[in-house]
XYZ file of C-alpha atoms in Angstrom:
292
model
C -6.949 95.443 171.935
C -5.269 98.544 171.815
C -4.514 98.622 168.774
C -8.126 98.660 167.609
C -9.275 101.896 169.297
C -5.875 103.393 167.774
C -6.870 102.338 164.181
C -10.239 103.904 164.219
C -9.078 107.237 166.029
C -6.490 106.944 162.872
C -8.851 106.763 160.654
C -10.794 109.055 161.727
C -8.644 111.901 162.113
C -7.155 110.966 158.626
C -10.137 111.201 157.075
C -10.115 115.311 158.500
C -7.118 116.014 157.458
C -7.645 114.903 153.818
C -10.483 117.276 154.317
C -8.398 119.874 155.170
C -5.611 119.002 152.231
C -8.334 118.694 149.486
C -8.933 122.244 150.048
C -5.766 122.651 149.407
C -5.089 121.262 146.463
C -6.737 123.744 143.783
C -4.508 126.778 145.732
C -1.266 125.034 145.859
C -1.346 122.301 143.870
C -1.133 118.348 144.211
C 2.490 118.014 145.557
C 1.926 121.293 147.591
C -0.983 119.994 148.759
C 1.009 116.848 149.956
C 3.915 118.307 151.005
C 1.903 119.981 153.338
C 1.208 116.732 155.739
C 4.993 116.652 156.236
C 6.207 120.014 156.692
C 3.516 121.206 159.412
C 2.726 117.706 160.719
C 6.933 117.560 161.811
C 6.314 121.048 164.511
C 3.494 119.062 166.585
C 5.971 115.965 166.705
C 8.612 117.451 166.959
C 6.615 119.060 170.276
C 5.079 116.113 171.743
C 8.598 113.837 171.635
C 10.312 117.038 173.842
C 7.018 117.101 176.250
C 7.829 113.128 176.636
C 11.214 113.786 176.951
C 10.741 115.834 180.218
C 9.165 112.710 181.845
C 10.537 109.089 179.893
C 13.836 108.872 178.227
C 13.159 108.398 174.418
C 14.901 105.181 172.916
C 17.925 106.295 170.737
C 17.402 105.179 167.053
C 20.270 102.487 166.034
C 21.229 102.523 161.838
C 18.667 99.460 161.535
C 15.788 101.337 163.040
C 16.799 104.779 160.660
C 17.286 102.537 157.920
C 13.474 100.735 158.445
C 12.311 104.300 158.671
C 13.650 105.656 155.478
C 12.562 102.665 153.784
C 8.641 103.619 155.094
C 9.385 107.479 154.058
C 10.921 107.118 150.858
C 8.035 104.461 149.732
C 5.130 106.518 151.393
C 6.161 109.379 149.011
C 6.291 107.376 146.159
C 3.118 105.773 146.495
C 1.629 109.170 147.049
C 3.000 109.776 143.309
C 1.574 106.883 141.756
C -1.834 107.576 143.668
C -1.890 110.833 141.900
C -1.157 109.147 138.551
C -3.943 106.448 139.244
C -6.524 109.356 139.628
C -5.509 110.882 136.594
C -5.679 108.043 134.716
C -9.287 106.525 136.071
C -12.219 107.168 137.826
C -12.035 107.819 141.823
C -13.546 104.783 142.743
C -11.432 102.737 140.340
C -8.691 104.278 142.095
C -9.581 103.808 145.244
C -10.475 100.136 144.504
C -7.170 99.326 143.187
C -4.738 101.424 146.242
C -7.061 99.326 148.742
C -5.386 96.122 147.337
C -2.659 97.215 150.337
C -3.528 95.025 152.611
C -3.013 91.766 150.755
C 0.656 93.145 149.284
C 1.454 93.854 152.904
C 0.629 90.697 154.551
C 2.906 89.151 152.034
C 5.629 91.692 152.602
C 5.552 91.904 155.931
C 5.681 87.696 156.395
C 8.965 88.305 153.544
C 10.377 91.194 155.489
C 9.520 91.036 159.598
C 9.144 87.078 159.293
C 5.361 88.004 160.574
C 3.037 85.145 160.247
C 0.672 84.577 157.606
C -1.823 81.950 158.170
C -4.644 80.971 156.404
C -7.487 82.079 158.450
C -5.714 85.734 158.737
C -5.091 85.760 155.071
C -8.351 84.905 154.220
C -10.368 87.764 156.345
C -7.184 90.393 154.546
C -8.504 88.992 150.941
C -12.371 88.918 151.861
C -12.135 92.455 153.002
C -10.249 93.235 150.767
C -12.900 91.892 147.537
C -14.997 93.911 150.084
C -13.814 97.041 149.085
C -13.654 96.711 145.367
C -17.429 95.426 145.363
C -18.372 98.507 147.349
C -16.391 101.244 145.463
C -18.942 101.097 142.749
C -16.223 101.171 140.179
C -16.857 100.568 136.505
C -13.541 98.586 135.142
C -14.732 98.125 131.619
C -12.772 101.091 130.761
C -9.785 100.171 133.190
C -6.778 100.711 131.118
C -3.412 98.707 131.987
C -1.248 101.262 133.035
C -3.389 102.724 135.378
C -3.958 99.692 136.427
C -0.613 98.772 137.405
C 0.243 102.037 138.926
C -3.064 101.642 141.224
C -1.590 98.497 142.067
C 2.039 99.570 142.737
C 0.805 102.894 144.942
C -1.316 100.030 147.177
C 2.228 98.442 147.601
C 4.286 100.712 148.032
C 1.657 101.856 150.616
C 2.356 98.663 151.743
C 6.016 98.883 151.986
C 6.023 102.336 153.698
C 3.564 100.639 156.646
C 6.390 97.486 156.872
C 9.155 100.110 156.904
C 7.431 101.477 160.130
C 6.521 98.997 161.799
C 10.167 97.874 161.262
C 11.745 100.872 162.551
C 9.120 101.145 165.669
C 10.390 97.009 166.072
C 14.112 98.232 165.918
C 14.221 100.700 168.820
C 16.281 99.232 171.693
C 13.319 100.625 174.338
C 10.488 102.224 175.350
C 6.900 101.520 175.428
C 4.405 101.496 172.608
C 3.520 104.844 173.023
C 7.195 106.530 173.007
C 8.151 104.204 170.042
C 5.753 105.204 167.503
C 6.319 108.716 168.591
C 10.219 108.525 168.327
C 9.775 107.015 164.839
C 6.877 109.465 163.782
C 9.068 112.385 164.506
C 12.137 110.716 162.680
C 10.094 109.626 159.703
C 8.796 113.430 159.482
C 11.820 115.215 159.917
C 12.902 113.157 156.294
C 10.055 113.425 154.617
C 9.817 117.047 155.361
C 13.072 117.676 154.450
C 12.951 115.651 151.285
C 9.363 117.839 150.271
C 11.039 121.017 151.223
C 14.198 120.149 148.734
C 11.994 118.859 145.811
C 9.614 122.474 146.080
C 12.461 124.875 146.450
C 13.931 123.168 143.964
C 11.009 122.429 140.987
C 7.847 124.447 142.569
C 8.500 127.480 144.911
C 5.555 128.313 143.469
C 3.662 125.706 145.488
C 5.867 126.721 148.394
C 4.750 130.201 148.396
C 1.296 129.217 148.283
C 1.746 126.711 151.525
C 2.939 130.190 153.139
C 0.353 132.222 152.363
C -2.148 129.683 153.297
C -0.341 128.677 156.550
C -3.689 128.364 158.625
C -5.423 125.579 156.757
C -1.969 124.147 156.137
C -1.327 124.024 160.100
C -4.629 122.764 160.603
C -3.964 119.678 158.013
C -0.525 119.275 159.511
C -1.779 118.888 163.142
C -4.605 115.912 162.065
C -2.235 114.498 159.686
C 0.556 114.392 162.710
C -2.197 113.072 164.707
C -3.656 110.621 162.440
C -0.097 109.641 161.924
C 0.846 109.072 165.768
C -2.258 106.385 165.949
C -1.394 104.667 162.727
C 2.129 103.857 164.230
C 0.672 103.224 167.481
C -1.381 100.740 166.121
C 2.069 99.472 164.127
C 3.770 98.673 167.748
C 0.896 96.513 168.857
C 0.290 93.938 166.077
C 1.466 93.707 162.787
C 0.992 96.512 159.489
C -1.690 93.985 157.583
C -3.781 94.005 160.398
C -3.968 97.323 161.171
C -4.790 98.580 157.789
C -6.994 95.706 156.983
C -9.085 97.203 159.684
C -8.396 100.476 158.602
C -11.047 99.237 155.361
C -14.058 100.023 158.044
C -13.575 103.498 157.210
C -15.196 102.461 153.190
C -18.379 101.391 154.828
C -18.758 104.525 157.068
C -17.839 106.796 154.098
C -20.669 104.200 152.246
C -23.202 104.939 154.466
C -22.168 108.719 154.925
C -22.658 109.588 151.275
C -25.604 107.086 151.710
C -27.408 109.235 154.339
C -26.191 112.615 153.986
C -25.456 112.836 150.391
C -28.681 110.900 149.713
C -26.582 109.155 146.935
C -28.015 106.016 145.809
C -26.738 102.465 146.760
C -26.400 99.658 144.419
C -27.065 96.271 145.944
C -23.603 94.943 144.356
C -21.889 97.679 147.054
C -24.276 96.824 149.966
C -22.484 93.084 149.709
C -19.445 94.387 149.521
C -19.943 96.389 152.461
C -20.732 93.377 154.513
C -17.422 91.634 152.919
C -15.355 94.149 154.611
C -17.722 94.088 157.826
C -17.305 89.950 157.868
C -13.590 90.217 156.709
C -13.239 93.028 159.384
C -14.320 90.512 162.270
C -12.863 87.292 160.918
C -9.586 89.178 161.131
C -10.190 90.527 164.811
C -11.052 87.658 165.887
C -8.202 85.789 164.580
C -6.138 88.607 166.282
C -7.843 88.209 169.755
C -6.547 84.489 169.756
């Protein structure tokens, strides 16, 4: 169970470097702010796939692995853009509610796309944590308008999508071992999104780019845990299948629950305490229909 160690350590280190980012944000911007991940997570890949180099040989991407891996950039990105419209639109729990729908767009992707199976059991712990989470964001939806609604919606997917795209490309390699796989992809997934970010800021906000230079310490700092966070996402994408790994990847709402709970001394509501014990039940349903 690999693959469940790697999803927490993911989650984890995610959950610095949007630390790190959100600081970010009111010097350089949203898309700065974003772009950041890519363009100094790329350097620390970049690094760790020559130090593997000098002792494995690193599979050689074929057009149907590059292909699965531009798929996963290209949607990532755009989900990041309707994320950012979602939070403009609504409240941050509504938000978050509605991108945490992933995991029930991706199961039904990934069984469409990768042929990956989608039983009944494994769908139903995916939809139970998934109710989970929008019991326990505390969200009010009585002023939930449509469009953000939608866009919420489409950013979970295309979340989604970007996590099928790779897995797909990690599937596609010709070689190599879990570990050299997700780092091969990683390090080809950056290197495009990076150089996609890099177009789109010289191009519309140099601005943004300027500030990203000036602020290079906190920007290498959110690059390194995003590369990192990113390296044990994919990690956990060679083992099993996307759905699972970001179904379990929904633990991370109950620790955040009970951090804001405990350190925060913000106050509960018994409506999120069940949904934190959805996501808890849904969580082990789904591992052990996994451990089968």
């Amino acid at each position: 169970m690999i693959w469940v160690a790697a999803t927490v350590i993911a989650a984890l280190a995610q959950t610095g470097r949007n630390a790190a980012q959100a600081g970010l944000t009111a010097r350089v911007g949203t898309i700065g702010a974003t772009a950041v991940r890519f363009l100094f997570g790329l350097p620390f890949a970049v690094i760790a796939l020559a130090l593997a180099a000098m002792f494995w040989q690193i599979p050689p991407p074929d057009l149907r692995a590059v292909g699965f891996a531009a798929m996963g950039a290209a949607a990532q990105i755009a989900a990041t853009a309707f994320m950012l419209m979602t939070m403009r639109g609504q409240s941050f729990g509504v938000a978050t509610a509605l991108m945490k729908t992933e995991p029930v767009t991706l199961a039904l992707i990934g069984a469409l796309i990768l042929a990956e199976p989608l039983g009944p059991a494994r769908m139903g712990a995916i939809l139970l944590a998934t109710v989970g989470v929008v019991l326990s964001s505390g969200a009010s939806w009585s002023r939930a308008g449509v469009m953000p609604v939608v866009n919420g919606v489409t950013a979970g997917a295309l979340f989604g999508l970007s996590a099928i795209g790779f897995r797909g490309a990690i599937l596609a390699l010709p070689s190599g071992g879990f570990f050299l796989r997700a780092l091969t992809v990683l390090s080809l997934t950056l290197a495009m999104q990076a150089a996609a970010m890099l177009i789109w800021l010289v191009w519309r906000d140099r601005a943004a780019l300027r500030g990203i230079a000036r602020d290079w310490k906190t920007s290498l700092a959110a690059g390194a845990l995003g590369a990192f966070a990113s390296l044990f996402w994919f990690i956990g994408f060679a083992l099993t299948s996307a759905a699972n790994v970001r179904t379990l990847a929904l633990i991370e709402v109950v620790f955040a629950q009970i951090l804001s709970g405990r350190v925060l001394r913000q106050k509960v509501r018994p409506v999120q305490i069940l949904g934190m014990a959805l996501i808890v039940i849904g969580v082990g349903w789904l591992l052990a229909v996994a451990a089968r």
